[in-house]
Short mmCIF file of the C-alpha atoms (twelve columns), coordinates in Angstrom:
data_MODEL
# 
_entry.id   MODEL 
# 
loop_
_atom_site.group_PDB 
_atom_site.id 
_atom_site.type_symbol 
_atom_site.label_atom_id 
_atom_site.label_alt_id 
_atom_site.label_comp_id 
_atom_site.label_asym_id 
_atom_site.label_seq_id 
_atom_site.Cartn_x 
_atom_site.Cartn_y 
_atom_site.Cartn_z 
_atom_site.pdbx_PDB_model_num 
ATOM 1   C CA . MET A 1   -11.177 14.370  24.173  1 
ATOM 2   C CA . ALA A 2   -10.851 15.396  20.514  1 
ATOM 3   C CA . GLY A 3   -7.172  16.208  21.018  1 
ATOM 4   C CA . THR A 4   -6.552  12.812  22.647  1 
ATOM 5   C CA . GLN A 5   -8.305  11.045  19.765  1 
ATOM 6   C CA . LEU A 6   -6.197  12.908  17.202  1 
ATOM 7   C CA . PHE A 7   -3.027  12.060  19.136  1 
ATOM 8   C CA . ARG A 8   -3.934  8.355   19.215  1 
ATOM 9   C CA . ALA A 9   -4.804  8.367   15.517  1 
ATOM 10  C CA . SER A 10  -1.513  10.095  14.726  1 
ATOM 11  C CA . LEU A 11  0.439   7.452   16.671  1 
ATOM 12  C CA . TRP A 12  -1.310  4.639   14.776  1 
ATOM 13  C CA . MET A 13  -0.537  6.427   11.506  1 
ATOM 14  C CA . VAL A 14  3.147   6.901   12.394  1 
ATOM 15  C CA . VAL A 15  3.468   3.173   13.128  1 
ATOM 16  C CA . ALA A 16  1.744   2.416   9.815   1 
ATOM 17  C CA . VAL A 17  4.180   4.684   7.957   1 
ATOM 18  C CA . LEU A 18  7.165   3.033   9.638   1 
ATOM 19  C CA . SER A 19  5.711   -0.406  8.852   1 
ATOM 20  C CA . LEU A 20  5.364   0.428   5.147   1 
ATOM 21  C CA . ALA A 21  8.927   1.721   5.060   1 
ATOM 22  C CA . MET A 22  10.254  -1.399  6.794   1 
ATOM 23  C CA . MET A 23  8.247   -3.565  4.406   1 
ATOM 24  C CA . ALA A 24  9.938   -1.794  1.478   1 
ATOM 25  C CA . ILE A 25  13.381  -2.360  3.006   1 
ATOM 26  C CA . ALA A 26  12.596  -6.056  3.557   1 
ATOM 27  C CA . ALA A 27  11.429  -6.380  -0.057  1 
ATOM 28  C CA . ARG A 28  14.623  -4.697  -1.315  1 
ATOM 29  C CA . GLU A 29  16.791  -7.071  0.750   1 
ATOM 30  C CA . LEU A 30  14.866  -10.160 -0.368  1 
ATOM 31  C CA . SER A 31  15.028  -9.101  -4.030  1 
ATOM 32  C CA . ALA A 32  18.775  -9.772  -3.977  1 
ATOM 33  C CA . GLU A 33  18.078  -13.500 -3.623  1 
ATOM 34  C CA . PHE A 34  14.453  -14.132 -4.623  1 
ATOM 35  C CA . SER A 35  12.045  -13.290 -7.449  1 
ATOM 36  C CA . THR A 36  8.976   -11.108 -6.889  1 
ATOM 37  C CA . PHE A 37  6.645   -14.133 -6.861  1 
ATOM 38  C CA . GLN A 38  8.819   -15.857 -4.253  1 
ATOM 39  C CA . ILE A 39  8.857   -12.743 -2.069  1 
ATOM 40  C CA . LEU A 40  5.060   -12.561 -2.277  1 
ATOM 41  C CA . PHE A 41  4.823   -16.247 -1.391  1 
ATOM 42  C CA . PHE A 42  6.956   -15.788 1.736   1 
ATOM 43  C CA . ARG A 43  4.945   -12.725 2.701   1 
ATOM 44  C CA . GLY A 44  1.736   -14.697 2.200   1 
ATOM 45  C CA . VAL A 45  2.887   -17.639 4.336   1 
ATOM 46  C CA . VAL A 46  3.845   -15.426 7.288   1 
ATOM 47  C CA . SER A 47  0.678   -13.305 7.013   1 
ATOM 48  C CA . PHE A 48  -1.589  -16.353 6.741   1 
ATOM 49  C CA . LEU A 49  -0.053  -18.105 9.753   1 
ATOM 50  C CA . VAL A 50  -0.436  -14.962 11.880  1 
ATOM 51  C CA . MET A 51  -4.030  -14.349 10.754  1 
ATOM 52  C CA . ALA A 52  -4.990  -18.028 11.211  1 
ATOM 53  C CA . ALA A 53  -3.693  -17.882 14.809  1 
ATOM 54  C CA . ILE A 54  -5.659  -14.678 15.472  1 
ATOM 55  C CA . VAL A 55  -8.866  -16.085 13.989  1 
ATOM 56  C CA . MET A 56  -8.529  -19.300 16.015  1 
ATOM 57  C CA . LYS A 57  -8.378  -17.133 19.132  1 
ATOM 58  C CA . VAL A 58  -11.254 -14.749 18.341  1 
ATOM 59  C CA . GLY A 59  -13.459 -17.329 16.603  1 
ATOM 60  C CA . TRP A 60  -14.039 -18.345 12.992  1 
ATOM 61  C CA . HIS A 61  -17.442 -16.656 13.042  1 
ATOM 62  C CA . ARG A 62  -15.556 -13.347 12.771  1 
ATOM 63  C CA . VAL A 63  -14.517 -14.154 9.184   1 
ATOM 64  C CA . ARG A 64  -17.860 -15.383 7.839   1 
ATOM 65  C CA . THR A 65  -18.837 -13.491 4.718   1 
ATOM 66  C CA . ASN A 66  -21.529 -13.399 2.070   1 
ATOM 67  C CA . TYR A 67  -19.250 -11.491 -0.283  1 
ATOM 68  C CA . LEU A 68  -16.500 -13.977 -1.162  1 
ATOM 69  C CA . GLY A 69  -16.591 -12.891 -4.822  1 
ATOM 70  C CA . LEU A 70  -15.932 -9.303  -3.782  1 
ATOM 71  C CA . HIS A 71  -13.011 -10.439 -1.629  1 
ATOM 72  C CA . ILE A 72  -11.552 -12.351 -4.585  1 
ATOM 73  C CA . VAL A 73  -11.751 -9.352  -6.919  1 
ATOM 74  C CA . ARG A 74  -10.337 -7.053  -4.239  1 
ATOM 75  C CA . ASN A 75  -7.393  -9.350  -3.606  1 
ATOM 76  C CA . LEU A 76  -6.655  -9.921  -7.290  1 
ATOM 77  C CA . ALA A 77  -6.252  -6.153  -7.656  1 
ATOM 78  C CA . HIS A 78  -4.216  -5.909  -4.453  1 
ATOM 79  C CA . PHE A 79  -1.973  -8.811  -5.499  1 
ATOM 80  C CA . VAL A 80  -1.236  -7.171  -8.858  1 
ATOM 81  C CA . GLY A 81  -0.448  -3.912  -7.050  1 
ATOM 82  C CA . GLN A 82  1.787   -5.674  -4.537  1 
ATOM 83  C CA . PHE A 83  3.636   -7.505  -7.324  1 
ATOM 84  C CA . ALA A 84  4.266   -4.279  -9.260  1 
ATOM 85  C CA . TRP A 85  5.279   -2.414  -6.074  1 
ATOM 86  C CA . ILE A 86  7.857   -5.034  -5.019  1 
ATOM 87  C CA . PHE A 87  9.094   -5.336  -8.615  1 
ATOM 88  C CA . GLY A 88  9.683   -1.561  -8.682  1 
ATOM 89  C CA . ILE A 89  11.395  -1.536  -5.283  1 
ATOM 90  C CA . ALA A 90  14.057  -3.908  -6.614  1 
ATOM 91  C CA . LEU A 91  14.904  -1.705  -9.614  1 
ATOM 92  C CA . ILE A 92  14.439  2.019   -8.913  1 
ATOM 93  C CA . PRO A 93  15.190  4.279   -5.900  1 
ATOM 94  C CA . LEU A 94  12.905  3.716   -2.924  1 
ATOM 95  C CA . ALA A 95  11.963  7.418   -2.771  1 
ATOM 96  C CA . GLU A 96  10.788  7.333   -6.397  1 
ATOM 97  C CA . VAL A 97  8.604   4.286   -5.693  1 
ATOM 98  C CA . PHE A 98  6.958   5.998   -2.716  1 
ATOM 99  C CA . ALA A 99  6.523   9.270   -4.631  1 
ATOM 100 C CA . LEU A 100 4.704   7.537   -7.496  1 
ATOM 101 C CA . GLU A 101 2.633   5.591   -4.979  1 
ATOM 102 C CA . PHE A 102 1.139   8.865   -3.688  1 
ATOM 103 C CA . THR A 103 -1.077  8.886   -6.818  1 
ATOM 104 C CA . MET A 104 -3.160  6.097   -5.223  1 
ATOM 105 C CA . PRO A 105 -5.826  8.421   -3.702  1 
ATOM 106 C CA . ILE A 106 -6.318  9.948   -7.169  1 
ATOM 107 C CA . TRP A 107 -6.966  6.527   -8.731  1 
ATOM 108 C CA . THR A 108 -9.211  5.593   -5.802  1 
ATOM 109 C CA . ALA A 109 -11.357 8.675   -6.402  1 
ATOM 110 C CA . ILE A 110 -11.754 7.753   -10.085 1 
ATOM 111 C CA . PHE A 111 -12.667 4.110   -9.418  1 
ATOM 112 C CA . ALA A 112 -14.965 5.026   -6.536  1 
ATOM 113 C CA . SER A 113 -16.931 7.236   -8.924  1 
ATOM 114 C CA . LEU A 114 -17.175 4.409   -11.467 1 
ATOM 115 C CA . TYR A 115 -17.969 1.539   -9.076  1 
ATOM 116 C CA . LEU A 116 -19.510 3.135   -5.982  1 
ATOM 117 C CA . GLY A 117 -21.258 5.941   -7.828  1 
ATOM 118 C CA . GLU A 118 -19.481 8.669   -5.867  1 
ATOM 119 C CA . LYS A 119 -19.747 12.036  -7.586  1 
ATOM 120 C CA . ILE A 120 -16.580 13.798  -8.666  1 
ATOM 121 C CA . SER A 121 -17.052 17.431  -7.655  1 
ATOM 122 C CA . ALA A 122 -15.291 20.390  -9.235  1 
ATOM 123 C CA . VAL A 123 -12.730 20.386  -6.412  1 
ATOM 124 C CA . ARG A 124 -12.026 16.698  -6.978  1 
ATOM 125 C CA . ARG A 125 -11.590 17.250  -10.725 1 
ATOM 126 C CA . ILE A 126 -9.019  19.940  -9.915  1 
ATOM 127 C CA . ALA A 127 -7.331  17.568  -7.436  1 
ATOM 128 C CA . ILE A 128 -7.097  14.795  -10.047 1 
ATOM 129 C CA . PHE A 129 -5.698  17.246  -12.602 1 
ATOM 130 C CA . ILE A 130 -3.091  18.474  -10.081 1 
ATOM 131 C CA . GLY A 131 -2.142  14.868  -9.337  1 
ATOM 132 C CA . PHE A 132 -1.513  14.090  -12.997 1 
ATOM 133 C CA . ILE A 133 0.569   17.270  -13.336 1 
ATOM 134 C CA . GLY A 134 2.694   15.990  -10.455 1 
ATOM 135 C CA . VAL A 135 3.212   12.673  -12.249 1 
ATOM 136 C CA . LEU A 136 4.311   14.495  -15.397 1 
ATOM 137 C CA . VAL A 137 6.789   16.547  -13.338 1 
ATOM 138 C CA . MET A 138 8.263   13.348  -11.877 1 
ATOM 139 C CA . LEU A 139 8.470   11.522  -15.214 1 
ATOM 140 C CA . ARG A 140 9.197   14.588  -17.417 1 
ATOM 141 C CA . PRO A 141 8.343   12.962  -20.767 1 
ATOM 142 C CA . GLY A 142 10.291  14.488  -23.643 1 
ATOM 143 C CA . VAL A 143 12.949  15.855  -21.289 1 
ATOM 144 C CA . GLN A 144 14.415  12.527  -20.201 1 
ATOM 145 C CA . ALA A 145 13.905  8.880   -21.055 1 
ATOM 146 C CA . ILE A 146 11.040  7.524   -18.958 1 
ATOM 147 C CA . SER A 147 11.915  4.400   -17.024 1 
ATOM 148 C CA . PRO A 148 9.507   1.546   -17.889 1 
ATOM 149 C CA . VAL A 149 9.713   0.529   -14.222 1 
ATOM 150 C CA . ALA A 150 8.155   3.877   -13.267 1 
ATOM 151 C CA . PHE A 151 5.073   2.906   -15.289 1 
ATOM 152 C CA . VAL A 152 5.006   -0.438  -13.475 1 
ATOM 153 C CA . VAL A 153 4.943   1.411   -10.130 1 
ATOM 154 C CA . LEU A 154 2.191   3.692   -11.430 1 
ATOM 155 C CA . GLY A 155 0.332   0.501   -12.312 1 
ATOM 156 C CA . ALA A 156 0.823   -0.587  -8.717  1 
ATOM 157 C CA . ALA A 157 -0.767  2.648   -7.469  1 
ATOM 158 C CA . LEU A 158 -3.662  2.170   -9.921  1 
ATOM 159 C CA . SER A 159 -4.201  -1.425  -8.730  1 
ATOM 160 C CA . TYR A 160 -4.097  -0.275  -5.117  1 
ATOM 161 C CA . GLY A 161 -6.729  2.313   -6.023  1 
ATOM 162 C CA . VAL A 162 -9.013  -0.469  -7.299  1 
ATOM 163 C CA . ALA A 163 -8.312  -2.571  -4.200  1 
ATOM 164 C CA . HIS A 164 -9.041  0.356   -1.860  1 
ATOM 165 C CA . THR A 165 -12.343 0.979   -3.617  1 
ATOM 166 C CA . PHE A 166 -13.436 -2.610  -2.961  1 
ATOM 167 C CA . THR A 167 -12.054 -2.412  0.591   1 
ATOM 168 C CA . LYS A 168 -14.284 0.584   1.198   1 
ATOM 169 C CA . LYS A 169 -17.262 -1.449  0.007   1 
ATOM 170 C CA . LEU A 170 -16.296 -4.508  2.089   1 
ATOM 171 C CA . SER A 171 -15.690 -2.464  5.253   1 
ATOM 172 C CA . ASP A 172 -19.426 -1.746  5.340   1 
ATOM 173 C CA . VAL A 173 -20.366 -5.435  5.458   1 
ATOM 174 C CA . ASP A 174 -17.366 -7.360  6.896   1 
ATOM 175 C CA . SER A 175 -15.026 -6.909  9.861   1 
ATOM 176 C CA . SER A 176 -11.420 -5.729  9.566   1 
ATOM 177 C CA . ILE A 177 -10.270 -9.168  10.711  1 
ATOM 178 C CA . ALA A 178 -12.243 -10.795 7.897   1 
ATOM 179 C CA . ILE A 179 -10.743 -8.460  5.301   1 
ATOM 180 C CA . LEU A 180 -7.200  -9.154  6.547   1 
ATOM 181 C CA . PHE A 181 -7.832  -12.910 6.789   1 
ATOM 182 C CA . TYR A 182 -9.123  -13.206 3.224   1 
ATOM 183 C CA . MET A 183 -6.258  -11.025 2.037   1 
ATOM 184 C CA . SER A 184 -3.726  -13.517 3.400   1 
ATOM 185 C CA . ALA A 185 -5.735  -16.660 2.531   1 
ATOM 186 C CA . LEU A 186 -6.490  -15.666 -1.066  1 
ATOM 187 C CA . GLN A 187 -3.171  -14.086 -1.993  1 
ATOM 188 C CA . LEU A 188 -1.094  -17.051 -0.805  1 
ATOM 189 C CA . PRO A 189 -2.224  -19.381 -3.648  1 
ATOM 190 C CA . MET A 190 -1.937  -16.481 -6.101  1 
ATOM 191 C CA . SER A 191 1.815   -16.539 -5.499  1 
ATOM 192 C CA . ALA A 192 2.058   -20.245 -6.376  1 
ATOM 193 C CA . PHE A 193 4.007   -19.232 -9.505  1 
ATOM 194 C CA . ALA A 194 6.965   -19.052 -7.125  1 
ATOM 195 C CA . PHE A 195 7.304   -22.843 -7.402  1 
ATOM 196 C CA . THR A 196 7.846   -22.665 -11.169 1 
ATOM 197 C CA . GLU A 197 11.061  -20.715 -10.628 1 
ATOM 198 C CA . ASP A 198 14.442  -21.522 -9.122  1 
ATOM 199 C CA . TRP A 199 13.057  -22.489 -5.732  1 
ATOM 200 C CA . HIS A 200 15.230  -22.635 -2.636  1 
ATOM 201 C CA . PHE A 201 14.779  -21.974 1.068   1 
ATOM 202 C CA . PRO A 202 16.001  -18.656 2.466   1 
ATOM 203 C CA . SER A 203 19.244  -18.447 4.359   1 
ATOM 204 C CA . ALA A 204 19.307  -17.623 8.072   1 
ATOM 205 C CA . MET A 205 19.706  -13.895 7.398   1 
ATOM 206 C CA . MET A 206 17.003  -13.922 4.737   1 
ATOM 207 C CA . CYS A 207 14.634  -15.626 7.206   1 
ATOM 208 C CA . PHE A 208 14.722  -12.410 9.237   1 
ATOM 209 C CA . TRP A 209 13.558  -10.402 6.212   1 
ATOM 210 C CA . VAL A 210 10.958  -13.061 5.291   1 
ATOM 211 C CA . ILE A 211 9.357   -12.762 8.730   1 
ATOM 212 C CA . SER A 212 9.705   -8.966  8.631   1 
ATOM 213 C CA . ILE A 213 7.886   -8.474  5.325   1 
ATOM 214 C CA . GLY A 214 4.926   -10.584 6.488   1 
ATOM 215 C CA . LEU A 215 4.621   -8.950  9.896   1 
ATOM 216 C CA . PHE A 216 5.102   -5.377  8.655   1 
ATOM 217 C CA . ALA A 217 2.522   -5.909  5.893   1 
ATOM 218 C CA . LEU A 218 -0.094  -6.880  8.471   1 
ATOM 219 C CA . SER A 219 1.042   -4.131  10.831  1 
ATOM 220 C CA . ALA A 220 0.669   -1.451  8.153   1 
ATOM 221 C CA . HIS A 221 -2.872  -2.553  7.249   1 
ATOM 222 C CA . TYR A 222 -3.969  -2.887  10.877  1 
ATOM 223 C CA . CYS A 223 -2.500  0.437   12.058  1 
ATOM 224 C CA . MET A 224 -3.979  2.368   9.131   1 
ATOM 225 C CA . THR A 225 -7.388  0.834   9.859   1 
ATOM 226 C CA . ARG A 226 -7.148  1.855   13.524  1 
ATOM 227 C CA . ALA A 227 -5.995  5.365   12.585  1 
ATOM 228 C CA . PHE A 228 -8.814  5.927   10.083  1 
ATOM 229 C CA . LYS A 229 -11.412 4.747   12.604  1 
ATOM 230 C CA . LEU A 230 -10.295 7.537   14.951  1 
ATOM 231 C CA . GLU A 231 -9.716  10.408  12.526  1 
ATOM 232 C CA . ARG A 232 -10.477 11.531  8.971   1 
ATOM 233 C CA . VAL A 233 -8.116  10.472  6.199   1 
ATOM 234 C CA . ALA A 234 -7.652  14.086  5.075   1 
ATOM 235 C CA . VAL A 235 -6.339  15.018  8.530   1 
ATOM 236 C CA . LEU A 236 -3.903  12.084  8.651   1 
ATOM 237 C CA . MET A 237 -2.636  12.406  5.064   1 
ATOM 238 C CA . PRO A 238 0.255   14.794  5.971   1 
ATOM 239 C CA . ILE A 239 1.640   12.094  8.309   1 
ATOM 240 C CA . ASP A 240 1.559   9.579   5.455   1 
ATOM 241 C CA . PHE A 241 3.682   11.983  3.406   1 
ATOM 242 C CA . LEU A 242 6.485   11.551  5.981   1 
ATOM 243 C CA . ARG A 243 7.127   8.198   4.307   1 
ATOM 244 C CA . LEU A 244 8.928   9.995   1.477   1 
ATOM 245 C CA . PRO A 245 11.678  11.844  3.416   1 
ATOM 246 C CA . PHE A 246 12.099  8.852   5.734   1 
ATOM 247 C CA . ILE A 247 12.545  6.340   2.912   1 
ATOM 248 C CA . ALA A 248 14.764  8.834   1.042   1 
ATOM 249 C CA . LEU A 249 17.127  8.891   4.034   1 
ATOM 250 C CA . VAL A 250 17.098  5.089   4.179   1 
ATOM 251 C CA . GLY A 251 17.804  4.905   0.458   1 
ATOM 252 C CA . PHE A 252 20.678  7.376   0.764   1 
ATOM 253 C CA . PHE A 253 22.431  5.811   3.761   1 
ATOM 254 C CA . ALA A 254 21.693  2.138   3.065   1 
ATOM 255 C CA . TYR A 255 21.804  2.014   -0.746  1 
ATOM 256 C CA . ALA A 256 23.563  5.262   -1.776  1 
ATOM 257 C CA . GLU A 257 20.461  6.356   -3.726  1 
ATOM 258 C CA . MET A 258 20.043  9.999   -4.741  1 
ATOM 259 C CA . PRO A 259 16.724  10.560  -6.561  1 
ATOM 260 C CA . ASP A 260 16.328  13.486  -8.928  1 
ATOM 261 C CA . LEU A 261 15.092  16.763  -7.378  1 
ATOM 262 C CA . TRP A 262 12.085  16.625  -9.713  1 
ATOM 263 C CA . VAL A 263 10.895  13.468  -7.961  1 
ATOM 264 C CA . TYR A 264 10.391  15.480  -4.770  1 
ATOM 265 C CA . VAL A 265 8.817   18.439  -6.596  1 
ATOM 266 C CA . GLY A 266 6.404   16.133  -8.417  1 
ATOM 267 C CA . ALA A 267 5.655   14.228  -5.208  1 
ATOM 268 C CA . ALA A 268 4.754   17.492  -3.440  1 
ATOM 269 C CA . ILE A 269 2.350   18.381  -6.288  1 
ATOM 270 C CA . VAL A 270 0.793   14.895  -6.216  1 
ATOM 271 C CA . PHE A 271 0.445   15.163  -2.440  1 
ATOM 272 C CA . LEU A 272 -1.390  18.494  -2.816  1 
ATOM 273 C CA . GLY A 273 -3.821  16.918  -5.265  1 
ATOM 274 C CA . SER A 274 -4.326  13.863  -3.031  1 
ATOM 275 C CA . TRP A 275 -4.890  16.036  0.038   1 
ATOM 276 C CA . LEU A 276 -7.488  18.178  -1.775  1 
ATOM 277 C CA . ASN A 277 -9.252  15.033  -2.969  1 
ATOM 278 C CA . LEU A 278 -9.365  13.443  0.489   1 
ATOM 279 C CA . ARG A 279 -10.370 16.726  2.149   1 
ATOM 280 C CA . GLU A 280 -13.270 17.101  -0.280  1 
ATOM 281 C CA . GLY A 281 -14.341 13.499  0.291   1 
ATOM 282 C CA . SER A 282 -14.204 13.944  4.056   1 
ATOM 283 C CA . ARG A 283 -16.242 17.155  3.862   1 
ATOM 284 C CA . ASN A 284 -18.934 15.477  1.751   1 
ATOM 285 C CA . SER A 285 -19.168 12.500  4.096   1 
# 
């Protein structure tokens, strides 16, 4: 039974990893024609229409909440992270974006201690320190000029860490459907800045990527939720790391990208720190 549960959780996690990678590819393709705000608007429209259809089927009572303020704060942080993530995807190699994004569990641990009162044990302090060493290896300050976009992507990981902290709090009081519904409903008006720019409808080919980014965003969130309900995050974390070699291959064959070797070395160090942090959290829980 335990083996079957792990297998099912692993399958959900693999689909989530593929969804995140496909979302990144869709964002890269859309960035050739649209601004970041416009991409977020398209993503929001598709996500909201899908979630509205689901809620109409399962019943609006499933999205009732007494914590609307918490949803708003959570989605402000997530929107900022999504903006910075898509902005980075358009400008630096996909593998570098994903490598820097692996710092998210480190930021989540820090914010969870500040907001949720979770204690940072000695092991977690070591994990956070290892994670920051990995970031320094990737950026190598003083050895090469640090790309400002890399700091934007780090900001995305930090914002995601804040959002995940609030998601953890909301998951105790609201359903997964409610969290996904408010994500799509609240973030759609946040992207209204898209209308202040050079607005135009996507071409036929771009419509494919518009639909893809909305569907894969929902798919990634849903599959991760299903995976984490079946198995501990620390156990599934190595599967999440497969995003890096997969997206590196996509970047190489589709966009002729060849990230620096130090990106992979730093990513491996960050992954070690993240895995230690999640393993410690899972053991305590």
